[in-house]
Amino acid sequence: GGSTTTRFAVTMASFFLSSASSGRTFALVFLWGSLLLCGRRCAPLVVGPQQKVRQRPSLLRSTPTESAAVPLAPTPAAPAARNVTRGSMFVQVKDTRHASELWRLMTLLEPLRDPREYTIFISAWGRCRKPHMALSLLSEMDERKVPPNVITYNAVIAACQKGKQWARALSLLNDMRSRGVEPNVITYSAAISACEKGARWEHALSLLSD
């Protein structure tokens, strides 16, 4: 290593210094050359670690880009709670074609309040080919003292027509008359169509004469 070379150079220089003047000159030249050689060999060992030490802070020093806080992706906001009103649920009733969904909505909206709400559900049950449910709601209106109007009766008779219950359709026609609810063109059209599907042409002709 560098320390061994230095000790050897100093020992040899001491030996020559104790000799003649020519030996002293040679000793000085030998010592200078040895120290120079030792310095070149030892320089990397001494300077190298110092350079590494001086470079360490630069490695630890982060650039402005690295030190800048990385913006986080915005967290998606929770979807706003859907404002499900009674009116919007009745819109769903008008659009549905599935008995299971209609039953679910009726359970949520019960009790029904007026002829309009009953009529909406009666028409919906008619679309689902469930005339017995339409008739059940009409009976419920009587129990709750909710008077059916001509639109309600039209919806029930149309449900019976779709369910091929011609006899029940004619019975409802007579029932509404007894209650003082005047049938209109839609009422007769639904009743005649029910008789047609039941192959009751005589009843259909009788209604036409009315």
PDB file of C-alpha atoms in Angstrom:
ATOM      1  CA  GLY A   1       0.000   0.000   0.000  1.00  0.00           C
ATOM      2  CA  GLY A   2       1.023   3.672   0.017  1.00  0.00           C
ATOM      3  CA  SER A   3       2.163   3.642   3.683  1.00  0.00           C
ATOM      4  CA  THR A   4       4.542   0.686   3.082  1.00  0.00           C
ATOM      5  CA  THR A   5       6.121   2.425   0.093  1.00  0.00           C
ATOM      6  CA  THR A   6       6.569   5.603   2.125  1.00  0.00           C
ATOM      7  CA  ARG A   7       8.239   3.784   5.005  1.00  0.00           C
ATOM      8  CA  PHE A   8      10.572   2.030   2.557  1.00  0.00           C
ATOM      9  CA  ALA A   9      11.481   5.345   0.854  1.00  0.00           C
ATOM     10  CA  VAL A  10      12.197   7.060   4.191  1.00  0.00           C
ATOM     11  CA  THR A  11      14.394   4.126   5.334  1.00  0.00           C
ATOM     12  CA  MET A  12      16.437   4.159   2.141  1.00  0.00           C
ATOM     13  CA  ALA A  13      16.796   7.946   2.240  1.00  0.00           C
ATOM     14  CA  SER A  14      18.086   7.748   5.822  1.00  0.00           C
ATOM     15  CA  PHE A  15      20.640   5.170   4.774  1.00  0.00           C
ATOM     16  CA  PHE A  16      21.987   7.302   1.945  1.00  0.00           C
ATOM     17  CA  LEU A  17      21.911  10.470   4.059  1.00  0.00           C
ATOM     18  CA  SER A  18      24.340   8.822   6.461  1.00  0.00           C
ATOM     19  CA  SER A  19      26.765   8.228   3.509  1.00  0.00           C
ATOM     20  CA  ALA A  20      28.866  10.653   1.521  1.00  0.00           C
ATOM     21  CA  SER A  21      27.654  13.838  -0.079  1.00  0.00           C
ATOM     22  CA  SER A  22      27.025  12.057  -3.369  1.00  0.00           C
ATOM     23  CA  GLY A  23      24.991   9.525  -1.455  1.00  0.00           C
ATOM     24  CA  ARG A  24      23.027  12.340   0.179  1.00  0.00           C
ATOM     25  CA  THR A  25      22.167  13.810  -3.197  1.00  0.00           C
ATOM     26  CA  PHE A  26      21.055  10.451  -4.456  1.00  0.00           C
ATOM     27  CA  ALA A  27      19.056   9.958  -1.261  1.00  0.00           C
ATOM     28  CA  LEU A  28      17.190  13.225  -1.735  1.00  0.00           C
ATOM     29  CA  VAL A  29      16.403  12.387  -5.386  1.00  0.00           C
ATOM     30  CA  PHE A  30      15.292   8.869  -4.404  1.00  0.00           C
ATOM     31  CA  LEU A  31      13.157  10.215  -1.567  1.00  0.00           C
ATOM     32  CA  TRP A  32      11.516  12.827  -3.818  1.00  0.00           C
ATOM     33  CA  GLY A  33      10.790  10.269  -6.534  1.00  0.00           C
ATOM     34  CA  SER A  34       9.432   7.752  -4.032  1.00  0.00           C
ATOM     35  CA  LEU A  35       7.183  10.325  -2.426  1.00  0.00           C
ATOM     36  CA  LEU A  36       5.976  11.495  -5.842  1.00  0.00           C
ATOM     37  CA  LEU A  37       5.269   7.913  -6.855  1.00  0.00           C
ATOM     38  CA  CYS A  38       3.557   7.262  -3.553  1.00  0.00           C
ATOM     39  CA  GLY A  39       1.474  10.402  -3.939  1.00  0.00           C
ATOM     40  CA  ARG A  40       0.242   9.311  -7.372  1.00  0.00           C
ATOM     41  CA  ARG A  41      -0.681   5.869  -6.080  1.00  0.00           C
ATOM     42  CA  CYS A  42      -2.243   7.134  -2.915  1.00  0.00           C
ATOM     43  CA  ALA A  43      -4.087  10.035  -4.544  1.00  0.00           C
ATOM     44  CA  PRO A  44      -7.057   7.954  -5.720  1.00  0.00           C
ATOM     45  CA  LEU A  45      -7.302   6.322  -2.294  1.00  0.00           C
ATOM     46  CA  VAL A  46      -7.363   9.672  -0.558  1.00  0.00           C
ATOM     47  CA  VAL A  47      -9.196  11.750  -3.114  1.00  0.00           C
ATOM     48  CA  GLY A  48     -11.605   9.053  -4.211  1.00  0.00           C
ATOM     49  CA  PRO A  49     -13.491   8.735  -0.935  1.00  0.00           C
ATOM     50  CA  GLN A  50     -13.488  12.532  -0.566  1.00  0.00           C
ATOM     51  CA  GLN A  51     -15.022  12.882  -4.001  1.00  0.00           C
ATOM     52  CA  LYS A  52     -17.570  10.274  -3.113  1.00  0.00           C
ATOM     53  CA  VAL A  53     -18.358  12.062   0.134  1.00  0.00           C
ATOM     54  CA  ARG A  54     -18.662  15.367  -1.708  1.00  0.00           C
ATOM     55  CA  GLN A  55     -20.951  13.781  -4.276  1.00  0.00           C
ATOM     56  CA  ARG A  56     -23.276  12.205  -1.741  1.00  0.00           C
ATOM     57  CA  PRO A  57     -25.095  15.445  -0.909  1.00  0.00           C
ATOM     58  CA  SER A  58     -25.680  16.004  -4.642  1.00  0.00           C
ATOM     59  CA  LEU A  59     -27.214  12.543  -4.905  1.00  0.00           C
ATOM     60  CA  LEU A  60     -29.488  13.290  -1.988  1.00  0.00           C
ATOM     61  CA  ARG A  61     -30.435  16.644  -3.461  1.00  0.00           C
ATOM     62  CA  SER A  62     -33.673  16.159  -5.418  1.00  0.00           C
ATOM     63  CA  THR A  63     -34.583  18.137  -8.451  1.00  0.00           C
ATOM     64  CA  PRO A  64     -37.510  20.542  -8.362  1.00  0.00           C
ATOM     65  CA  THR A  65     -39.532  18.092 -10.438  1.00  0.00           C
ATOM     66  CA  GLU A  66     -38.818  15.220  -8.062  1.00  0.00           C
ATOM     67  CA  SER A  67     -39.493  17.256  -4.939  1.00  0.00           C
ATOM     68  CA  ALA A  68     -42.745  18.648  -6.258  1.00  0.00           C
ATOM     69  CA  ALA A  69     -45.759  16.950  -4.813  1.00  0.00           C
ATOM     70  CA  VAL A  70     -47.351  14.630  -7.320  1.00  0.00           C
ATOM     71  CA  PRO A  71     -50.972  15.676  -7.690  1.00  0.00           C
ATOM     72  CA  LEU A  72     -53.340  12.914  -6.784  1.00  0.00           C
ATOM     73  CA  ALA A  73     -56.127  11.971  -9.119  1.00  0.00           C
ATOM     74  CA  PRO A  74     -59.358  13.525  -7.916  1.00  0.00           C
ATOM     75  CA  THR A  75     -61.538  11.085  -6.069  1.00  0.00           C
ATOM     76  CA  PRO A  76     -64.755  10.621  -7.986  1.00  0.00           C
ATOM     77  CA  ALA A  77     -67.603  12.156  -6.127  1.00  0.00           C
ATOM     78  CA  ALA A  78     -70.227   9.816  -4.861  1.00  0.00           C
ATOM     79  CA  PRO A  79     -73.219   9.881  -7.125  1.00  0.00           C
ATOM     80  CA  ALA A  80     -75.933  12.108  -5.799  1.00  0.00           C
ATOM     81  CA  ALA A  81     -78.786  10.285  -4.234  1.00  0.00           C
ATOM     82  CA  ARG A  82     -81.559   9.914  -6.738  1.00  0.00           C
ATOM     83  CA  ASN A  83     -84.519  12.036  -5.829  1.00  0.00           C
ATOM     84  CA  VAL A  84     -87.203   9.380  -6.067  1.00  0.00           C
ATOM     85  CA  THR A  85     -90.512  11.154  -5.634  1.00  0.00           C
ATOM     86  CA  ARG A  86     -93.958   9.653  -5.656  1.00  0.00           C
ATOM     87  CA  GLY A  87     -94.606  11.221  -9.042  1.00  0.00           C
ATOM     88  CA  SER A  88     -91.440   9.711 -10.576  1.00  0.00           C
ATOM     89  CA  MET A  89     -92.417   6.284  -9.254  1.00  0.00           C
ATOM     90  CA  PHE A  90     -95.791   6.543 -10.987  1.00  0.00           C
ATOM     91  CA  VAL A  91     -93.922   7.323 -14.194  1.00  0.00           C
ATOM     92  CA  GLN A  92     -92.164   3.981 -13.727  1.00  0.00           C
ATOM     93  CA  VAL A  93     -95.540   2.313 -13.211  1.00  0.00           C
ATOM     94  CA  LYS A  94     -96.726   3.661 -16.574  1.00  0.00           C
ATOM     95  CA  ASP A  95     -93.590   2.350 -18.322  1.00  0.00           C
ATOM     96  CA  THR A  96     -93.275  -1.103 -16.763  1.00  0.00           C
ATOM     97  CA  ARG A  97     -94.359  -4.268 -18.549  1.00  0.00           C
ATOM     98  CA  HIS A  98     -93.314  -6.746 -15.868  1.00  0.00           C
ATOM     99  CA  ALA A  99     -95.672  -7.957 -13.157  1.00  0.00           C
ATOM    100  CA  SER A 100     -92.878  -8.421 -10.585  1.00  0.00           C
ATOM    101  CA  GLU A 101     -91.691  -4.827 -10.981  1.00  0.00           C
ATOM    102  CA  LEU A 102     -95.265  -3.567 -10.897  1.00  0.00           C
ATOM    103  CA  TRP A 103     -95.909  -5.439  -7.685  1.00  0.00           C
ATOM    104  CA  ARG A 104     -92.781  -3.959  -6.127  1.00  0.00           C
ATOM    105  CA  LEU A 105     -93.838  -0.429  -7.042  1.00  0.00           C
ATOM    106  CA  MET A 106     -97.369  -0.945  -5.751  1.00  0.00           C
ATOM    107  CA  THR A 107     -95.971  -2.173  -2.425  1.00  0.00           C
ATOM    108  CA  LEU A 108     -93.855   0.979  -2.150  1.00  0.00           C
ATOM    109  CA  LEU A 109     -96.688   3.328  -3.079  1.00  0.00           C
ATOM    110  CA  GLU A 110     -99.458   1.848  -0.977  1.00  0.00           C
ATOM    111  CA  PRO A 111    -101.875   3.059   0.130  1.00  0.00           C
ATOM    112  CA  LEU A 112    -103.098   4.552  -3.121  1.00  0.00           C
ATOM    113  CA  ARG A 113    -104.719   7.927  -2.577  1.00  0.00           C
ATOM    114  CA  ASP A 114    -107.160   8.834  -5.342  1.00  0.00           C
ATOM    115  CA  PRO A 115    -108.888   7.569  -8.511  1.00  0.00           C
ATOM    116  CA  ARG A 116    -105.987   8.723 -10.651  1.00  0.00           C
ATOM    117  CA  GLU A 117    -103.435   6.580  -8.789  1.00  0.00           C
ATOM    118  CA  TYR A 118    -105.747   3.565  -8.830  1.00  0.00           C
ATOM    119  CA  THR A 119    -106.386   4.012 -12.533  1.00  0.00           C
ATOM    120  CA  ILE A 120    -102.652   4.107 -13.306  1.00  0.00           C
ATOM    121  CA  PHE A 121    -102.143   0.758 -11.582  1.00  0.00           C
ATOM    122  CA  ILE A 122    -105.297  -0.782 -13.082  1.00  0.00           C
ATOM    123  CA  SER A 123    -104.065   0.128 -16.582  1.00  0.00           C
ATOM    124  CA  ALA A 124    -100.624  -1.272 -15.753  1.00  0.00           C
ATOM    125  CA  TRP A 125    -102.080  -4.593 -14.587  1.00  0.00           C
ATOM    126  CA  GLY A 126    -104.087  -4.714 -17.803  1.00  0.00           C
ATOM    127  CA  ARG A 127    -100.866  -4.363 -19.842  1.00  0.00           C
ATOM    128  CA  CYS A 128     -99.408  -7.259 -17.859  1.00  0.00           C
ATOM    129  CA  ARG A 129    -102.465  -9.408 -18.704  1.00  0.00           C
ATOM    130  CA  LYS A 130    -103.470  -9.590 -15.042  1.00  0.00           C
ATOM    131  CA  PRO A 131    -107.194  -8.680 -15.060  1.00  0.00           C
ATOM    132  CA  HIS A 132    -107.760 -10.188 -11.626  1.00  0.00           C
ATOM    133  CA  MET A 133    -105.361  -7.592 -10.151  1.00  0.00           C
ATOM    134  CA  ALA A 134    -107.250  -4.781 -11.902  1.00  0.00           C
ATOM    135  CA  LEU A 135    -110.550  -6.081 -10.495  1.00  0.00           C
ATOM    136  CA  SER A 136    -108.991  -6.384  -7.059  1.00  0.00           C
ATOM    137  CA  LEU A 137    -107.994  -2.714  -7.106  1.00  0.00           C
ATOM    138  CA  LEU A 138    -111.498  -1.725  -8.144  1.00  0.00           C
ATOM    139  CA  SER A 139    -112.875  -3.614  -5.137  1.00  0.00           C
ATOM    140  CA  GLU A 140    -110.310  -1.915  -2.931  1.00  0.00           C
ATOM    141  CA  MET A 141    -111.555   1.471  -4.106  1.00  0.00           C
ATOM    142  CA  ASP A 142    -115.035   0.546  -2.815  1.00  0.00           C
ATOM    143  CA  GLU A 143    -113.615  -0.524   0.528  1.00  0.00           C
ATOM    144  CA  ARG A 144    -111.668   2.720   0.931  1.00  0.00           C
ATOM    145  CA  LYS A 145    -114.517   4.884  -0.303  1.00  0.00           C
ATOM    146  CA  VAL A 146    -112.593   6.084  -3.336  1.00  0.00           C
ATOM    147  CA  PRO A 147    -115.194   6.625  -6.109  1.00  0.00           C
ATOM    148  CA  PRO A 148    -114.119   5.297  -9.530  1.00  0.00           C
ATOM    149  CA  ASN A 149    -114.696   7.552 -12.523  1.00  0.00           C
ATOM    150  CA  VAL A 150    -115.257   6.734 -16.180  1.00  0.00           C
ATOM    151  CA  ILE A 151    -111.514   6.574 -16.827  1.00  0.00           C
ATOM    152  CA  THR A 152    -111.129   4.014 -14.053  1.00  0.00           C
ATOM    153  CA  TYR A 153    -113.909   1.864 -15.456  1.00  0.00           C
ATOM    154  CA  ASN A 154    -112.464   2.109 -18.939  1.00  0.00           C
ATOM    155  CA  ALA A 155    -109.140   0.827 -17.600  1.00  0.00           C
ATOM    156  CA  VAL A 156    -110.778  -2.122 -15.811  1.00  0.00           C
ATOM    157  CA  ILE A 157    -112.905  -3.098 -18.828  1.00  0.00           C
ATOM    158  CA  ALA A 158    -109.806  -2.857 -21.064  1.00  0.00           C
ATOM    159  CA  ALA A 159    -107.960  -5.152 -18.649  1.00  0.00           C
ATOM    160  CA  CYS A 160    -110.825  -7.664 -18.881  1.00  0.00           C
ATOM    161  CA  GLN A 161    -110.765  -7.387 -22.672  1.00  0.00           C
ATOM    162  CA  LYS A 162    -107.032  -8.229 -22.739  1.00  0.00           C
ATOM    163  CA  GLY A 163    -107.678 -11.109 -20.355  1.00  0.00           C
ATOM    164  CA  LYS A 164    -110.577 -12.405 -22.523  1.00  0.00           C
ATOM    165  CA  GLN A 165    -113.097 -11.970 -19.734  1.00  0.00           C
ATOM    166  CA  TRP A 166    -116.021 -10.715 -21.780  1.00  0.00           C
ATOM    167  CA  ALA A 167    -118.671 -11.512 -19.141  1.00  0.00           C
ATOM    168  CA  ARG A 168    -116.865  -9.489 -16.510  1.00  0.00           C
ATOM    169  CA  ALA A 169    -116.495  -6.594 -18.951  1.00  0.00           C
ATOM    170  CA  LEU A 170    -120.261  -6.504 -19.553  1.00  0.00           C
ATOM    171  CA  SER A 171    -120.890  -6.717 -15.819  1.00  0.00           C
ATOM    172  CA  LEU A 172    -118.668  -3.691 -15.235  1.00  0.00           C
ATOM    173  CA  LEU A 173    -120.531  -1.784 -17.931  1.00  0.00           C
ATOM    174  CA  ASN A 174    -123.798  -2.351 -16.094  1.00  0.00           C
ATOM    175  CA  ASP A 175    -122.168  -1.555 -12.745  1.00  0.00           C
ATOM    176  CA  MET A 176    -120.935   1.853 -13.830  1.00  0.00           C
ATOM    177  CA  ARG A 177    -124.351   2.742 -15.169  1.00  0.00           C
ATOM    178  CA  SER A 178    -125.940   1.854 -11.854  1.00  0.00           C
ATOM    179  CA  ARG A 179    -123.468   4.156 -10.100  1.00  0.00           C
ATOM    180  CA  GLY A 180    -124.329   7.044 -12.334  1.00  0.00           C
ATOM    181  CA  VAL A 181    -121.051   6.952 -14.245  1.00  0.00           C
ATOM    182  CA  GLU A 182    -121.862   7.550 -17.911  1.00  0.00           C
ATOM    183  CA  PRO A 183    -119.967   5.289 -20.383  1.00  0.00           C
ATOM    184  CA  ASN A 184    -118.226   6.949 -23.291  1.00  0.00           C
ATOM    185  CA  VAL A 185    -116.963   5.796 -26.654  1.00  0.00           C
ATOM    186  CA  ILE A 186    -113.839   4.257 -25.121  1.00  0.00           C
ATOM    187  CA  THR A 187    -115.966   2.255 -22.693  1.00  0.00           C
ATOM    188  CA  TYR A 188    -118.146   0.756 -25.424  1.00  0.00           C
ATOM    189  CA  SER A 189    -115.161   0.101 -27.649  1.00  0.00           C
ATOM    190  CA  ALA A 190    -113.409  -1.890 -24.903  1.00  0.00           C
ATOM    191  CA  ALA A 191    -116.577  -3.843 -24.063  1.00  0.00           C
ATOM    192  CA  ILE A 192    -117.285  -4.682 -27.731  1.00  0.00           C
ATOM    193  CA  SER A 193    -113.676  -5.813 -28.192  1.00  0.00           C
ATOM    194  CA  ALA A 194    -114.030  -8.085 -25.138  1.00  0.00           C
ATOM    195  CA  CYS A 195    -117.152  -9.667 -26.635  1.00  0.00           C
ATOM    196  CA  GLU A 196    -115.398 -10.106 -29.963  1.00  0.00           C
ATOM    197  CA  LYS A 197    -112.503 -11.993 -28.359  1.00  0.00           C
ATOM    198  CA  GLY A 198    -115.029 -14.175 -26.547  1.00  0.00           C
ATOM    199  CA  ALA A 199    -116.905 -14.832 -29.809  1.00  0.00           C
ATOM    200  CA  ARG A 200    -120.040 -13.249 -28.362  1.00  0.00           C
ATOM    201  CA  TRP A 201    -121.226 -11.484 -31.463  1.00  0.00           C
ATOM    202  CA  GLU A 202    -124.781 -11.034 -30.270  1.00  0.00           C
ATOM    203  CA  HIS A 203    -123.578  -9.084 -27.241  1.00  0.00           C
ATOM    204  CA  ALA A 204    -121.226  -7.021 -29.411  1.00  0.00           C
ATOM    205  CA  LEU A 205    -124.126  -6.149 -31.760  1.00  0.00           C
ATOM    206  CA  SER A 206    -126.307  -5.262 -28.780  1.00  0.00           C
ATOM    207  CA  LEU A 207    -123.678  -2.819 -27.560  1.00  0.00           C
ATOM    208  CA  LEU A 208    -123.435  -1.296 -31.023  1.00  0.00           C
ATOM    209  CA  SER A 209    -127.146  -0.592 -30.978  1.00  0.00           C
ATOM    210  CA  ASP A 210    -126.758   1.247 -27.683  1.00  0.00           C
TER     211      ASP A 210
END
